[in-house]
PDB file of C-alpha atoms in Angstrom:
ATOM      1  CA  UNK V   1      -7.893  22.657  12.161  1.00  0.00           C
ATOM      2  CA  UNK V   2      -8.994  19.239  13.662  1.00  0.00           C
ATOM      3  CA  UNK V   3      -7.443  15.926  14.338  1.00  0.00           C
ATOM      4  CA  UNK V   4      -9.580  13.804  11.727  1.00  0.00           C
ATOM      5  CA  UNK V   5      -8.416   9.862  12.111  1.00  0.00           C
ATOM      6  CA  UNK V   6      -8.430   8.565   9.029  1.00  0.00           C
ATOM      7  CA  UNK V   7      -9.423   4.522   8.793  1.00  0.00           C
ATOM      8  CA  UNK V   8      -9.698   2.023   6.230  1.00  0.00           C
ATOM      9  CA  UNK V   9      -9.943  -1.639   5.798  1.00  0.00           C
ATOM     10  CA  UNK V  10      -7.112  -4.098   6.579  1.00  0.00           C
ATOM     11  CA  UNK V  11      -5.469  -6.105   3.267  1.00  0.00           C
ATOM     12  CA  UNK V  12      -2.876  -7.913   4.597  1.00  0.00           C
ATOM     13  CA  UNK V  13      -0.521  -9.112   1.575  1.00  0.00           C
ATOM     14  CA  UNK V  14       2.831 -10.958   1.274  1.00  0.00           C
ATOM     15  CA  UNK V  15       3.131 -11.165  -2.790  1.00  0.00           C
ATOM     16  CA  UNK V  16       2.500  -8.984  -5.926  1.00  0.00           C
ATOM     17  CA  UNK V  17      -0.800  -8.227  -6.970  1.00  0.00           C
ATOM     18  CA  UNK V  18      -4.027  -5.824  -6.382  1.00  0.00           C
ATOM     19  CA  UNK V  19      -4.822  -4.467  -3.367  1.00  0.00           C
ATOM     20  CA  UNK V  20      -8.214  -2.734  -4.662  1.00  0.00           C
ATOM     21  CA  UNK V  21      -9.836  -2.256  -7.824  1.00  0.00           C
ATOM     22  CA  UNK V  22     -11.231   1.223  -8.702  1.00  0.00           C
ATOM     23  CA  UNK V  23     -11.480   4.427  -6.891  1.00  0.00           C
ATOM     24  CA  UNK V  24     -10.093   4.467  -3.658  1.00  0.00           C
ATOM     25  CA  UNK V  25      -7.558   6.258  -1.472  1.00  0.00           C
ATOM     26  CA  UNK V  26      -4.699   4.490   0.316  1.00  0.00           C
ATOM     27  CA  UNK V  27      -4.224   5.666   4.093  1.00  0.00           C
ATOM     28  CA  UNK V  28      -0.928   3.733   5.115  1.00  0.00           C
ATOM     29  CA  UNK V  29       1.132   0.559   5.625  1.00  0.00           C
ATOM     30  CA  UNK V  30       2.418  -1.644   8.626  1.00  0.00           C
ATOM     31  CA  UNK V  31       5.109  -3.699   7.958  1.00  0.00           C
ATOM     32  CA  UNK V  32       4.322  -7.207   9.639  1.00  0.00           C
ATOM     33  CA  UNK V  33       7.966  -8.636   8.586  1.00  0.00           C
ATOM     34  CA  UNK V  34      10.625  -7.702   5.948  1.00  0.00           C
ATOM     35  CA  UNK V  35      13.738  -9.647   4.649  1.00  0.00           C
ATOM     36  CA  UNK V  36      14.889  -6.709   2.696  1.00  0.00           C
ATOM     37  CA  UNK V  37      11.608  -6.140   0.769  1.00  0.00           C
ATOM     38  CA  UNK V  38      10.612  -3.179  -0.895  1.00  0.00           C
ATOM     39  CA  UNK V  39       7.248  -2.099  -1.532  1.00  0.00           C
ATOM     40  CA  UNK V  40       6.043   0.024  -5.272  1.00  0.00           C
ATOM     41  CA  UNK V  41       2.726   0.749  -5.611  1.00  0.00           C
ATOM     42  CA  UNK V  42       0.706   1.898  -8.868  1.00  0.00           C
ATOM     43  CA  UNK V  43      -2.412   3.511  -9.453  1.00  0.00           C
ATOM     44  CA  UNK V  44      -3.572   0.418 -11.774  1.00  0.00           C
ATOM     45  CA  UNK V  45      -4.392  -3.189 -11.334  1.00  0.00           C
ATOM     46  CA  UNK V  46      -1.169  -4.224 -13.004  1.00  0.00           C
ATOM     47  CA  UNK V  47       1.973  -3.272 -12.522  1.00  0.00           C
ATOM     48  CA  UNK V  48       2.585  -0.439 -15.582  1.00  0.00           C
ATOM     49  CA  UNK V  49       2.550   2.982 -15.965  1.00  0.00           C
ATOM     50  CA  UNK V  50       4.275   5.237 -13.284  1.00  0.00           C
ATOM     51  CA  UNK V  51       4.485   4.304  -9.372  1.00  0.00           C
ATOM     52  CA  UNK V  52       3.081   6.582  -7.150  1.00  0.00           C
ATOM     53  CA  UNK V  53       5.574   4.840  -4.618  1.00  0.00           C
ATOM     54  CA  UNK V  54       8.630   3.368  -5.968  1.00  0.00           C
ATOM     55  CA  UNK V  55      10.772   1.168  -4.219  1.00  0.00           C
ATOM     56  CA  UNK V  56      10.627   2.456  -0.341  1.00  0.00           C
ATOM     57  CA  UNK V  57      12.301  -0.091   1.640  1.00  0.00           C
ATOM     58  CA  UNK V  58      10.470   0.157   5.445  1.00  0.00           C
ATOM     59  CA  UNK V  59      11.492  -2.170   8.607  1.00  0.00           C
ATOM     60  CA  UNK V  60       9.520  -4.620  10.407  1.00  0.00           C
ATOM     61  CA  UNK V  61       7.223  -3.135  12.621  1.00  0.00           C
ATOM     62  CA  UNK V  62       6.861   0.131  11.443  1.00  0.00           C
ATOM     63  CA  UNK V  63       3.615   2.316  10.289  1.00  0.00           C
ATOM     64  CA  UNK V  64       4.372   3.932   7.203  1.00  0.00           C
ATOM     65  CA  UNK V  65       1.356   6.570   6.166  1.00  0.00           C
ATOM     66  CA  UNK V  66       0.650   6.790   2.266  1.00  0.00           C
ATOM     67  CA  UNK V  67      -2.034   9.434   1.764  1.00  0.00           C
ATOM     68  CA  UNK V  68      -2.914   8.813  -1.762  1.00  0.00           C
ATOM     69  CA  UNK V  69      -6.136   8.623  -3.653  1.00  0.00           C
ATOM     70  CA  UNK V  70      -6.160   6.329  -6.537  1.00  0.00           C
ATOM     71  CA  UNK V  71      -8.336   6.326  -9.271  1.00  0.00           C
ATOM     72  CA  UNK V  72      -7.827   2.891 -11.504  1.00  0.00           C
ATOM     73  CA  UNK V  73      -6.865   0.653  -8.318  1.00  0.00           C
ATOM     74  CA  UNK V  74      -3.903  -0.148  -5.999  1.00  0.00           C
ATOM     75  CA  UNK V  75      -1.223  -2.630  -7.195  1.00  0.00           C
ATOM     76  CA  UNK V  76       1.665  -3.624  -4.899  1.00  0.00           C
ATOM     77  CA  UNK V  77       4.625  -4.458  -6.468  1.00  0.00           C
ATOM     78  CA  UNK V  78       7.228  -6.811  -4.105  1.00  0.00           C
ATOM     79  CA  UNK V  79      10.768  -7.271  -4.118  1.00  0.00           C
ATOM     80  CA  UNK V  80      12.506  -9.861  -1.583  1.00  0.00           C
ATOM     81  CA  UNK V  81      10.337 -11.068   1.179  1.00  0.00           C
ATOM     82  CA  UNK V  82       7.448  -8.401   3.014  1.00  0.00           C
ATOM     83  CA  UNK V  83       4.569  -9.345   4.931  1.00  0.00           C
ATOM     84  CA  UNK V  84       2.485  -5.931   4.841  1.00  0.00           C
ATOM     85  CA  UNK V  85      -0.787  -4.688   6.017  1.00  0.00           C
ATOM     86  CA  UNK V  86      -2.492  -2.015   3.853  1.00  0.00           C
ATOM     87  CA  UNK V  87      -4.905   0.321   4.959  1.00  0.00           C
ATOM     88  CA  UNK V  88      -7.238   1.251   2.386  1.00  0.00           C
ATOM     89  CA  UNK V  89     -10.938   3.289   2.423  1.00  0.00           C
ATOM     90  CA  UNK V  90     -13.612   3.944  -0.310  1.00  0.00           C
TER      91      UNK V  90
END
């Protein structure tokens, strides 16, 4: 087995909306700052259906990994204050 480093492109958010539209696979998140945000994430452009993520609640600073691929889009969903940056690759 090898080390593969998996990379995408930064979207750096700080309110609802779509990170990506269409096929696509999420690699992770850094949490730039947090006032007790929480981050849910859908495979859509809106936010229905089921969350792949639902409410996780990470600190500032941190490097959370979300291997996902995503077939409609990625939609972030924010509670309280959160600066995030997604990673996200074709």
């Amino acid at each position: 087995m090898s080390n593969v480093v998996k990379t995408g492109a930064p979207v750096r958010v700080s309110a609802s909306g779509v990170i990506r539209y269409g096929n696509c696979n999420l690699i992770g998140v850094i949490v730039n700052s947090t006032t007790s945000g929480t981050i849910t994430l859908y495979d859509e452009v809106s936010a229905t259906g089921t969350a792949f993520v639902a409410a996780i609640a990470p600190t500032a600073g941190t490097y959370v990994p979300i291997p996902a691929s995503c077939a409609k889009g990625i939609y972030f969903a924010l509670a309280n204050t959160m600066n995030v940056t997604f990673f996200v690759a074709d």
